[in-house]
Amino acid sequence: MKMKNSTLAGWGIIALFLISGCSPKGSDEKSSPFSSDVASKVYVAPGQHDEFYAFLSGGFSGQMSVYGLPSGRLLKVIPVFSLDAEKGYGFNEETKPLLQTSYGFIPWDDAHHPELSQTEGIPDGRWIFINGNNTPRVARIDLSTFETVEIIELPNSGGNHSSPFTTENTEYVVAGTRFSVPVPQKDVAVESYKENFKGALSFISCDPVTGKMDVAFQVLLPAFNYDLAHSGKGASHGWTFFTCYNAEESNTLLEANASQFDKDFIAAVNWKKAEEYVKGGKAHDFPTSFYHNIYDDNAHMATSEQIKSVKVLIPAECPGLVYYLPTPKSPHGVDVDPTGEYIVGAGKLSADMSVHSFTKMLKAIEDKAFEKEIQGIPVLNYDAILAGVVKSGGLGPLHTEFDANGNAYTTFFISSEIVKWKVGTWEVIDRSPCYYSVGHLMIPGGDSRKPFGKYMLAMNKITKDRYLPTGPEMNQSAQLYDISGDKIQLLLDFPTVGEPHYGQGIPADLIKPKSKQFFNLAENTHPYVTKSEDQTKVVREGNVVRVYMTTIRSHFAPDNIEGFQVGDKVYFHVTNLEQDWDVPHGFGIMGATNAELLIMPGQTETLLWEPKSEGVFPFYCTDFCSALHQEMQGYARVSKKGSDLKLKWWTGSAK
Amino acid sequence: MKNIPRISMVLAATVMVLVFFFPIWRITLIAPQYPTGITMYIWINQITGETTGTLQNINILNHYVGMQMIVPDSIPELQYFKFIIGAVMLLGLFAAIMNKKWIYLAWMILVIVLGILAVYDFYLWEYDYGHNLSPTAPIKVPGMAYQPPLFGKKLLLNFEAYSYPFWGSLFIGISIIFAFFAFWFKRPKDVQYEK
Ligand SMILES: [Cu+2]
C-alpha cells in the first residue's frame, strides 16, 4: 500500500512537472491545475481511505457521527444518549442499562462536545468522551468497537456543558455545570438564586488501563454559568480552566441581565491541589444519588450501579484551589495553546479576545495581585495576567484551535467567519467566511499539545441555501478548509447529522489498526449465550420464556418454536455464531413493540417479545447476510393462556 | 571430511522436526467479498486458518454447494501422520549410526515414496470433498465439482482457489537433499579407505 502511494505520488510529481513545463505560465503556481484544483484535494479514490477520522457531536440527536476527512464521507453514527432502532441500541436488554439515570430511563440527551483521550497531551485514539447536557452525564466510547461503553451521571449539576475536556494523560475528564442549581436539590424560591444556588465542577477520574470513570470530586463554586473548559498542558498541566458567564447571578431574562458586567471570568482550578485537599480529608461527603452504567465487551451487556455520595471541595476552605481570571463579555470558549502558556478567552459579545498568560497568572497569585474575592475565591488583576488582545475586526468570537505552526484560528458567530492570527504577536493574518454562523471549529489535534493540522472543519449553525432544500428543517452544515498554506482555502461543504457543537480529529493510523473485526465467541461471557447449535433450547420459568437461539448463514436455530402463550414475556437471547468480519445477523419478530436486534459476530443480544394474541408469527433475519438471507426465517406459535401445549422447538426436522 | 555423510544424515533426520512447527500446504480462496482471501493451512496433525473462525467460514461457504464439513478430528491421517514422521526420523538417526551408503539411499527413497503417497492421499481427500456433494444443497450447478487444485490455481464458481506447498514441505525437501548428500559423499568401501 505504502509503495503504491509513493508510486502514485511519483507519477503525480512527474505529471506536474510535465504540465508546468508545457504551460506558458509554468512558474506561476496558481495556474497549475494541481494547486488550484480544490476537487483533487478532497478526492479520495474508490477503495482508498481517508487520512483523518473526524468525530462530530450530534447535539440534540444525542449521537456522535464519524466522518472521514478530507472526503467528508459519513462512516458511522454512534448512538450515545439516544435510541437507535437500527442497532437495537436502547431497545435490546443489553444496552437499556446504559441509559439509566437517577430519574429513570432517559433515552435522549443533548450531546455537545466530543473529546479524545490523550496521552502526554496528544490524542491517543483509545476512547472518545461526550457530554450529555440536559440530564448531566458523560459517556465514553471505545474506539476499537466505536460503541458506547460507559455513561456516568453527574450529581449536583444542572446542564453539563463545560464538558468533557480531558487532562494531559486523561487523568480527569471535567464536567462543569452550565446551570447553577440548589445543592443539594430542594424546593426553594427561584428568587433565592444568589443565596441557594451553586455551580458544581466535577472531576471524573479515568482508569489509565480500562478507562473506567468515577466522579473523583466536585468543586462547589458561586452560582455562575460554567460554559466551556480546557485543561492546561505542558507548564500549565495540573490546571483546568472554565469560562463563566452570568457573573451577575441573574435568574431571569439572562439575555439582558447576564450581559451587564464588563467582564465575567475564567475559573482556573488547580486540580493537583484539589487532589491534595481530598487526600488531606478536606472534602465533604455530600449525600446524593447518581447512576454509573458500564458495558462489558465480553458479557456484551451493560450493568447499572447507583452511587449515593460524592466528595465536594468548598474553595473558601481550600486556599489556592480556584482563582478567577477576569475576561471580557461573557466568554464562551477557553482554549489553551499547544505550549500551555496562553489561555484564550473568547468574549462572545465582543470583537476582541483576551489572551491570558499562565506565567503571569502564577506571578499574580504569588504577588497576591487580587482585585477582590468572591466567596473566598481571589479574582486576579486583569492587567497583571493579560498577555495580549487580539483585535480581530470580527464580531462574536466563540472558539479557538491551533495549528502546528504557531497560528490560532477563531470562529466568529456573528460576523460568520474564521480569523487566523499569530500566537504571541496577536496580529491577524487571514480570514475566511463561513456559511453560515459558525459555532465551533475543529483542527485534528487542534486542542492538544501536538496539532496534526492540515485541515480545519467549521461546524455551522445556519444552513439556508447551501444544499437542495428539504422543507423547513434542514441538516446543519460543515465546511472543510485547507490550512496547510498561508491562506485559508475552502475545500468542501457537507451536511451533518444532528447539530454538531464540536468535533475532534485524529490521523486514521492511530485508530484503524485497532478496529475490531468481530467478537471472539470463545470469550463471550453473556449469561444467556449459546455457543453452538446443539445447545439451543427454550426454557419456561412461569410466564417468562427464554429462547437460547443461534444464527449462522443462513438459518436460525431453533427456527420453529411452539408452546408460547398469550401474556408470556419471551426473551430471545440470540447469539451470532459467525466468526467473520462484517457478517452481522438481524432478528425481527412480528408485533414486537421495541425494535430489531443487530447482532455482531460472536455477540449475544436479547429482544423482549410479549405476544398479545394467539397465532403463528414469523421472525426473520433483517441484515442481508448471504445469498440465502431471504430464506433465513422462522415461526413462533402462540397458544391461549394456560394451554397445555408443551414447548417444542426444532430446526430442519421436528424433535 | 569423512564425517560429512554422517553429519548430513543427522541433519536430514533432525530438519524433519520442523514439519511439526510449520504447515505443509496452503490453500487460499479469493472472491469479491473476500478481497484479502480466506487462507487455510494444512499441517501434518491439524488444519488451521488465519483466524480462529477461518475453518467455520470455509465450512459455511462450502455448505451452500453441499460440500461436507471439514472436521479435522475426523480425518485419521491427522492423527497418525505425526507417528510416521517420528518413525522416519528415528530411522534416519539409525541410518547415521550404521553409516552405510545403501542405507542412506534406502532412507531417501523411503521419504520420497512416503511424500508421494501423502500427496496422493491429499488428492483423494480433495476429490472426495469436491465431488461427494449433498443432494439437498441449496446451490446445485449441474456437472460442477468443487475439487480444489492440488498445485496451482483454479476457478470454483465465484472463488479463485490457490493451492501450494508451504514451509513444512520445503523442510522435507531439504531433508531429502541432506540424505542425498549423505549418500553421494559416502564412499562405498570405507574400510579399505581407512587402511
Ligand atoms: Cu442472516
Short mmCIF file of N, CA and C in Angstrom, two decimals, chain A residues 150 204 240 261-262 570 619:
data_model
loop_
_atom_site.label_atom_id
_atom_site.label_comp_id
_atom_site.label_asym_id
_atom_site.label_seq_id
_atom_site.Cartn_x
_atom_site.Cartn_y
_atom_site.Cartn_z
N GLU A 150 -19.75 3.27 28.39
CA GLU A 150 -19.91 3.73 29.77
C GLU A 150 -20.63 5.07 29.78
N ILE A 204 -13.94 13.91 36.81
CA ILE A 204 -14.20 12.48 36.66
C ILE A 204 -12.86 11.81 36.40
N THR A 240 -7.13 23.32 35.27
CA THR A 240 -8.18 23.30 34.26
C THR A 240 -8.90 24.65 34.31
N PHE A 261 -22.30 43.04 33.07
CA PHE A 261 -20.93 43.30 33.53
C PHE A 261 -19.98 43.40 32.34
N ASP A 262 -19.01 44.20 32.53
CA ASP A 262 -17.97 44.38 31.54
C ASP A 262 -17.16 43.11 31.36
N VAL A 570 -41.38 -13.15 26.46
CA VAL A 570 -40.44 -14.03 25.76
C VAL A 570 -39.14 -13.26 25.53
N PHE A 619 -40.64 -14.71 12.27
CA PHE A 619 -39.47 -13.88 12.59
C PHE A 619 -38.44 -14.11 11.48
#
